[in-house]
Amino acid sequence: MLRQLSRSTRYLNSSAQLSSRLHNWQSDKLTDIGTGVNYDSDMDIFREQCRKFWASIPQERVEKWDNDHQPDAEIWKEAGAAGLLCIDSPAEYGGIGAQFEYSMVACEEQAYAGPKFYGPGFGLHSGIVAPYITSFGTEEQKHKYIPSMTTGETISCIGMTEPSGGSDLQAMKTNAVRDGNDWILNGSKTFISNGTLANLGLIAARTNKEGKAAHGISLFLVDTREHKGFNKGKNLRQVFFLIKSRLRIFFRKIGQHTYDTAELFFDNVRLPASALLGEEEGLNKGFYMMMNELPRERVGCALEACARLEGAFERTREYTLERKAFGSPLSHKQVIKHSMAEIKTEIVTVRLLADECVRLYAKGELDNETASMLKLYATEKYVSCVSKLLQHWGGWGYMWEYDIAKEYAGARVFSIYAGTSEIMKELISRNIYPRK
């Protein structure tokens, strides 16, 4: 559908049209189509298509995803056919070639569809992995992977976190050593989103063990269809580790059950030189590539948190209008009205910051500190406000069959992945107290 839009309508927005648009909180519902100061009428059409896509998925299919703790692979090809993957990846490499804002519309709409759609991980695939390839990959790498990532035939994941640490790059143990013209990759990654279904992994590994990790990390494109020794552990609903006593400890995620998460293992994986992202120019440059892409990752994470919170707010509003207590709807109770007023105000502050950061990113002006502040604020508000919203559902809010329960469980990890809140605070503080 996006491919059918003319270049003029996709790339030239009327400033008058944008300035006349309402913020979403000025409309009847936070999820209303036709609002949002960063969007235009063409994006509204795309939003409608996204909303129809998620609404068309049968409940029975989603329930199976929830029970399996992962979606099916077919949904990826369906999303590709609908134009929902690699939306702002350049058309010359096989992407859709739309503006960045279109990808944010897709992010919001998956969030508005509810917590049963934490997965599939389209955002990570299109908004994190694809930009690494288009920004730093060779021409051959771009042409090889972007077309099939856009159709959903290639499903991608990114491997940074390891059992020994996530934020601490110095502790990274996964390594790659030269063997002639090839690289031999060994190690493991954990908590990898899309890990079970992925056939392409963007994997961080130490390629220079001397000195600081920042100067010795490289990124590799590891393809399960080509590279032997790339093995996947069990889905993290049931994965186990062996400790010294040989006791098996099972791990299960508390939320986001439709988002597949796995461990990845690399056992002497032989990679050609062409698997190194950027080939020789990318050697030992992985850390700097990550720093370049972090603002986008954090904007995407924060905007999703904001949209999911908006959706949870609207579902709670509907519930409190219908649910009766002491002879009248909950919405008639002052304590409920004041609580919802407070929560809406908090949501609006998140939305204002998120919209501004989307605008800055689209102009190439978003800095790491601002992105970190957005990620910190949006995800912490998501966690705290969902807890407040759940309270209005009473005992039903604690039942897994209710969306608010899934939202409560799924929200918690937002302040952990894409950089923990503690790391965000550390990054923000560096400009408050500069190193001398």
XYZ file of C-alpha atoms in Angstrom:
436
model
C 0.000 0.000 0.000
C 2.815 2.414 0.852
C 4.531 1.667 -2.451
C 1.438 3.032 -4.209
C 1.710 6.446 -2.578
C 3.356 9.010 -4.801
C 6.773 10.323 -3.859
C 5.311 13.796 -3.514
C 2.714 12.744 -0.941
C 5.177 10.543 0.922
C 7.956 13.061 1.197
C 6.352 16.501 1.023
C 4.050 17.204 3.951
C 1.965 20.340 4.035
C 3.042 22.430 7.024
C -0.452 23.895 7.133
C -1.996 20.426 7.332
C 0.339 19.324 10.120
C -0.125 22.485 12.171
C -3.915 22.113 12.050
C -3.932 18.570 13.418
C -5.011 17.796 16.941
C -2.847 16.103 19.518
C -4.353 12.709 20.285
C -5.394 13.758 23.814
C -7.495 16.557 22.304
C -9.679 13.997 20.523
C -12.387 11.753 22.007
C -9.935 8.884 22.447
C -6.160 8.727 22.676
C -6.219 6.102 19.925
C -8.316 8.047 17.399
C -7.174 8.042 13.772
C -6.566 11.508 12.331
C -4.616 12.899 15.263
C -0.925 13.358 15.985
C 1.138 16.395 15.069
C 3.882 14.369 13.374
C 1.495 12.654 10.977
C -0.556 13.550 7.892
C -3.578 12.229 5.999
C -1.549 9.665 4.037
C -0.242 8.311 7.302
C -3.820 8.129 8.564
C -4.663 5.876 5.608
C -1.702 3.693 6.476
C -2.804 3.639 10.119
C -6.202 2.337 9.049
C -4.513 -0.453 7.080
C -2.365 -1.375 10.096
C -5.404 -1.423 12.376
C -7.288 -3.701 9.983
C -4.308 -6.051 9.804
C -4.188 -6.619 13.562
C -7.975 -6.840 13.849
C -8.055 -9.553 11.170
C -5.990 -12.052 13.181
C -8.332 -14.679 14.716
C -8.442 -14.917 18.504
C -7.800 -18.669 18.348
C -4.537 -18.050 16.527
C -3.391 -15.513 19.092
C -4.283 -17.860 21.945
C -2.029 -20.481 20.379
C 0.776 -17.942 20.236
C 0.224 -17.173 23.904
C 0.320 -20.862 24.837
C 3.352 -21.550 22.622
C 5.116 -18.392 23.833
C 5.832 -17.457 20.231
C 3.921 -16.496 17.084
C 3.936 -18.610 13.946
C 6.342 -17.902 11.088
C 3.479 -17.339 8.633
C 2.505 -14.052 10.268
C 5.821 -12.590 9.128
C 5.052 -13.237 5.468
C 1.552 -11.871 5.963
C 3.030 -8.695 7.443
C 5.461 -8.471 4.541
C 2.615 -8.741 2.047
C 0.781 -5.987 3.933
C 3.807 -3.675 3.762
C 4.453 -3.650 7.508
C 8.133 -4.655 7.469
C 11.229 -2.513 6.773
C 8.927 0.417 6.186
C 11.581 3.137 6.082
C 14.387 0.988 4.673
C 15.533 2.439 1.329
C 13.568 1.213 -1.687
C 16.805 0.878 -3.688
C 17.752 -2.043 -1.420
C 14.314 -3.659 -1.405
C 12.673 -1.829 1.502
C 9.403 0.086 1.359
C 11.194 3.452 1.213
C 8.677 5.443 3.257
C 9.345 8.204 5.773
C 10.441 7.328 9.289
C 7.090 8.494 10.673
C 5.307 5.645 8.871
C 7.298 3.138 10.897
C 6.198 4.944 14.056
C 2.573 4.632 12.961
C 3.083 0.875 12.572
C 4.689 0.738 16.026
C 1.754 2.554 17.619
C -0.839 0.406 15.893
C 0.695 -2.864 17.043
C 0.671 -1.416 20.552
C -2.935 -0.207 20.278
C -3.953 -3.732 19.198
C -3.300 -4.772 22.790
C -0.931 -6.827 24.944
C -1.713 -10.038 23.068
C 0.440 -8.507 20.334
C 3.686 -7.794 22.174
C 4.931 -10.162 19.523
C 5.688 -10.711 16.684
C 8.784 -8.543 17.026
C 8.316 -6.508 13.883
C 9.752 -3.378 15.499
C 13.049 -5.006 16.409
C 13.344 -6.559 12.952
C 12.489 -3.407 10.979
C 13.538 -0.655 13.355
C 16.742 -2.060 14.835
C 18.309 -4.824 12.731
C 17.450 -3.406 9.288
C 18.910 0.071 10.069
C 22.208 -1.517 11.137
C 22.423 -3.210 7.753
C 21.373 -0.171 5.714
C 23.629 2.177 7.698
C 26.780 0.083 7.975
C 26.447 -2.892 5.652
C 28.185 -3.294 2.330
C 26.206 -2.983 -0.894
C 26.229 -6.770 -1.135
C 24.886 -7.185 2.424
C 22.106 -4.659 1.848
C 20.962 -6.267 -1.390
C 21.227 -9.745 0.098
C 19.105 -9.261 3.212
C 16.813 -6.220 3.009
C 14.522 -7.608 0.247
C 13.770 -10.844 2.125
C 13.481 -8.983 5.434
C 10.840 -6.788 3.786
C 8.818 -9.791 2.586
C 9.128 -11.628 5.901
C 11.048 -14.565 4.447
C 14.020 -13.547 6.570
C 13.273 -13.059 10.278
C 15.983 -11.270 12.212
C 17.188 -10.906 15.773
C 20.014 -9.031 17.448
C 22.405 -10.667 19.905
C 24.044 -8.388 22.458
C 23.097 -9.710 25.912
C 24.927 -12.715 27.361
C 24.321 -14.892 30.433
C 27.234 -13.119 32.143
C 25.933 -9.598 31.517
C 23.901 -7.220 29.408
C 24.903 -3.594 29.852
C 28.503 -4.522 30.738
C 30.204 -4.832 27.351
C 33.531 -5.456 29.045
C 32.133 -8.795 30.220
C 31.267 -9.965 26.685
C 32.620 -13.457 26.139
C 31.322 -14.278 22.680
C 34.327 -13.976 20.398
C 35.379 -14.375 16.802
C 38.932 -15.211 15.695
C 40.389 -15.215 12.219
C 41.079 -18.481 10.442
C 42.479 -17.640 7.046
C 39.880 -15.494 5.310
C 37.131 -16.745 7.620
C 36.042 -16.043 11.179
C 35.332 -18.689 13.840
C 32.558 -17.597 16.205
C 32.053 -19.062 19.693
C 29.860 -18.048 22.599
C 26.229 -17.593 23.570
C 23.550 -14.915 23.856
C 20.449 -14.830 26.041
C 17.084 -13.022 26.227
C 17.114 -12.737 22.433
C 13.834 -11.415 21.042
C 12.722 -13.206 17.850
C 15.433 -15.724 18.702
C 13.359 -18.861 18.184
C 12.053 -18.037 14.713
C 14.984 -15.962 13.450
C 17.071 -17.225 10.573
C 19.347 -14.184 10.650
C 21.152 -12.901 13.711
C 23.116 -9.668 14.046
C 25.626 -10.855 16.621
C 28.101 -8.805 18.656
C 31.432 -10.495 19.362
C 34.875 -9.593 20.640
C 37.351 -9.532 17.772
C 40.126 -7.869 19.755
C 40.522 -8.992 23.366
C 43.226 -6.454 24.166
C 42.228 -3.193 25.809
C 38.705 -1.903 26.249
C 35.781 -3.787 24.782
C 34.606 -0.608 23.046
C 37.624 -0.841 20.746
C 37.340 -4.542 20.033
C 33.717 -5.457 19.235
C 32.457 -6.333 15.773
C 29.012 -7.231 14.453
C 28.394 -10.345 12.353
C 25.476 -11.381 10.172
C 24.965 -15.022 11.163
C 22.544 -16.913 8.919
C 21.078 -20.229 10.093
C 20.513 -21.197 6.470
C 24.195 -20.904 5.594
C 26.357 -21.123 8.701
C 26.657 -24.397 10.579
C 27.065 -24.364 14.354
C 24.442 -21.652 14.998
C 22.108 -23.395 17.442
C 19.081 -22.164 19.348
C 18.214 -23.066 22.915
C 14.663 -23.700 23.968
C 12.189 -20.865 24.017
C 12.614 -18.985 27.314
C 9.261 -20.170 28.609
C 11.067 -23.404 29.447
C 14.804 -22.946 28.990
C 17.078 -24.328 31.707
C 20.659 -23.898 32.849
C 22.934 -26.437 34.483
C 24.670 -25.200 37.612
C 27.563 -26.866 39.406
C 25.355 -29.300 41.288
C 23.785 -30.297 37.948
C 20.438 -29.102 39.168
C 18.234 -28.014 36.295
C 16.730 -24.588 36.817
C 13.837 -23.697 34.524
C 13.097 -20.114 33.488
C 9.778 -18.724 32.315
C 9.000 -15.155 31.297
C 6.320 -13.501 33.402
C 4.863 -11.627 30.440
C 4.949 -10.927 26.701
C 4.113 -14.543 25.918
C 3.483 -13.911 22.218
C 7.010 -12.504 21.804
C 9.416 -15.381 21.292
C 12.602 -15.120 23.317
C 15.481 -17.588 23.236
C 19.103 -18.354 23.894
C 21.530 -18.596 20.999
C 24.657 -20.771 20.961
C 27.623 -20.512 18.624
C 29.850 -23.563 18.446
C 32.791 -22.972 16.116
C 30.566 -21.248 13.583
C 32.625 -20.654 10.454
C 31.771 -17.307 8.921
C 33.081 -15.927 5.637
C 34.607 -12.455 5.572
C 31.387 -11.251 3.971
C 29.488 -11.979 7.231
C 31.297 -9.174 9.083
C 28.959 -6.161 8.998
C 30.668 -3.631 6.770
C 33.386 -6.239 6.121
C 36.884 -4.919 6.914
C 35.664 -1.346 7.418
C 33.422 -2.614 10.224
C 36.142 -4.537 12.076
C 36.250 -3.512 15.758
C 33.691 -0.765 15.058
C 30.685 -2.556 16.576
C 30.498 -0.384 19.683
C 30.419 2.805 17.639
C 27.735 1.345 15.388
C 25.668 0.580 18.499
C 26.091 4.108 19.822
C 24.913 5.480 16.483
C 21.762 3.319 16.436
C 20.789 3.584 20.122
C 18.706 6.782 19.751
C 16.408 5.064 17.260
C 16.116 1.945 19.405
C 15.200 4.031 22.435
C 12.694 6.179 20.547
C 10.996 3.036 19.271
C 10.904 1.452 22.718
C 9.571 4.642 24.342
C 6.939 5.293 21.679
C 5.705 1.719 22.006
C 5.494 2.156 25.788
C 3.543 5.398 25.309
C 1.112 3.844 22.819
C 0.590 0.738 24.944
C -0.163 2.941 27.930
C -2.650 4.934 25.846
C -4.358 1.715 24.774
C -4.515 0.441 28.354
C -5.999 3.776 29.439
C -8.786 3.564 26.853
C -9.628 -0.047 27.758
C -9.787 0.941 31.429
C -11.992 3.923 30.621
C -14.444 1.591 28.844
C -14.401 -0.820 31.777
C -15.055 1.863 34.377
C -17.959 3.202 32.305
C -19.611 -0.242 32.326
C -18.610 -1.738 35.681
C -20.976 -0.871 38.509
C -20.317 -0.645 42.226
C -22.675 0.580 44.938
C -25.421 1.114 42.379
C -23.611 3.232 39.786
C -20.743 2.947 37.274
C -17.196 3.234 38.584
C -16.810 6.270 36.331
C -19.193 8.150 38.638
C -16.871 7.751 41.625
C -14.693 10.733 42.394
C -11.723 8.558 43.335
C -11.819 6.904 39.899
C -12.311 10.173 38.028
C -9.414 11.835 39.820
C -7.146 8.847 39.341
C -7.891 8.712 35.610
C -7.319 12.467 35.345
C -3.926 12.074 36.969
C -2.985 9.137 34.735
C -4.070 10.977 31.572
C -1.941 13.933 32.550
C 1.063 11.660 32.988
C 0.372 10.037 29.612
C 0.221 13.439 27.920
C 3.615 14.425 29.309
C 5.068 11.209 27.879
C 3.355 11.811 24.529
C 4.674 15.372 24.281
C 8.258 14.235 24.817
C 7.845 11.216 22.530
C 6.406 13.292 19.684
C 9.218 15.805 19.974
C 11.853 13.065 19.885
C 10.227 11.469 16.827
C 10.335 14.875 15.134
C 13.977 15.394 16.075
C 14.989 11.914 14.939
C 13.254 12.372 11.575
C 15.335 15.552 11.089
C 18.554 13.831 12.177
C 18.811 16.013 15.283
C 18.103 13.624 18.166
C 21.041 13.265 20.552
C 21.790 10.354 22.877
C 21.017 12.266 26.070
C 17.543 13.304 24.921
C 16.791 9.783 23.679
C 17.899 8.422 27.056
C 15.614 10.838 28.917
C 12.693 9.799 26.742
C 13.365 6.106 27.236
C 13.725 6.533 31.000
C 10.611 8.642 31.451
C 8.287 6.810 29.066
C 9.063 3.300 30.279
C 8.928 4.172 33.973
C 5.560 5.903 33.465
C 4.316 2.884 31.527
C 5.164 0.589 34.427
C 3.728 2.820 37.162
C 0.572 3.929 35.331
C -0.408 0.429 34.218
C -0.252 -0.601 37.868
C -2.640 2.240 38.725
C -4.968 1.279 35.873
C -5.056 -2.357 36.957
C -6.292 -1.232 40.378
C -9.507 -0.003 38.760
C -10.280 -3.516 37.504
C -10.328 -4.973 40.991
C -9.832 -8.738 41.202
C -10.501 -9.169 37.481
C -7.359 -7.201 36.768
C -5.359 -10.027 38.283
C -6.793 -12.616 35.882
C -4.543 -13.531 32.946
C -7.526 -13.679 30.588
C -7.958 -9.909 30.954
C -5.783 -7.642 28.809
C -4.867 -5.416 31.742
C -3.192 -8.371 33.473
C -1.132 -9.117 30.357
C -0.303 -5.408 30.112
C 0.844 -5.302 33.731
C 3.138 -8.311 33.263
C 4.436 -7.183 29.890
C 5.177 -3.596 30.876
C 7.738 -4.425 33.525
C 10.550 -5.355 31.169
C 10.359 -2.051 29.279
C 12.493 -0.367 31.944
C 15.055 -3.158 31.530
C 15.573 -3.820 27.834
C 16.969 -1.294 25.345
C 19.019 -0.004 28.282
C 17.948 -0.226 31.908
C 16.602 2.823 33.715
C 19.764 2.848 35.808
C 21.941 3.014 32.694
C 19.721 5.795 31.292
C 20.240 7.811 34.485
C 23.983 7.291 34.281
C 24.070 8.504 30.673
C 21.935 11.562 31.459
C 24.059 12.451 34.481
C 27.210 12.680 32.367
C 26.078 15.994 30.938
C 25.063 17.212 34.368
C 28.484 16.393 35.832
C 30.926 16.267 32.872
C 34.111 14.308 33.328
C 37.180 16.501 33.627
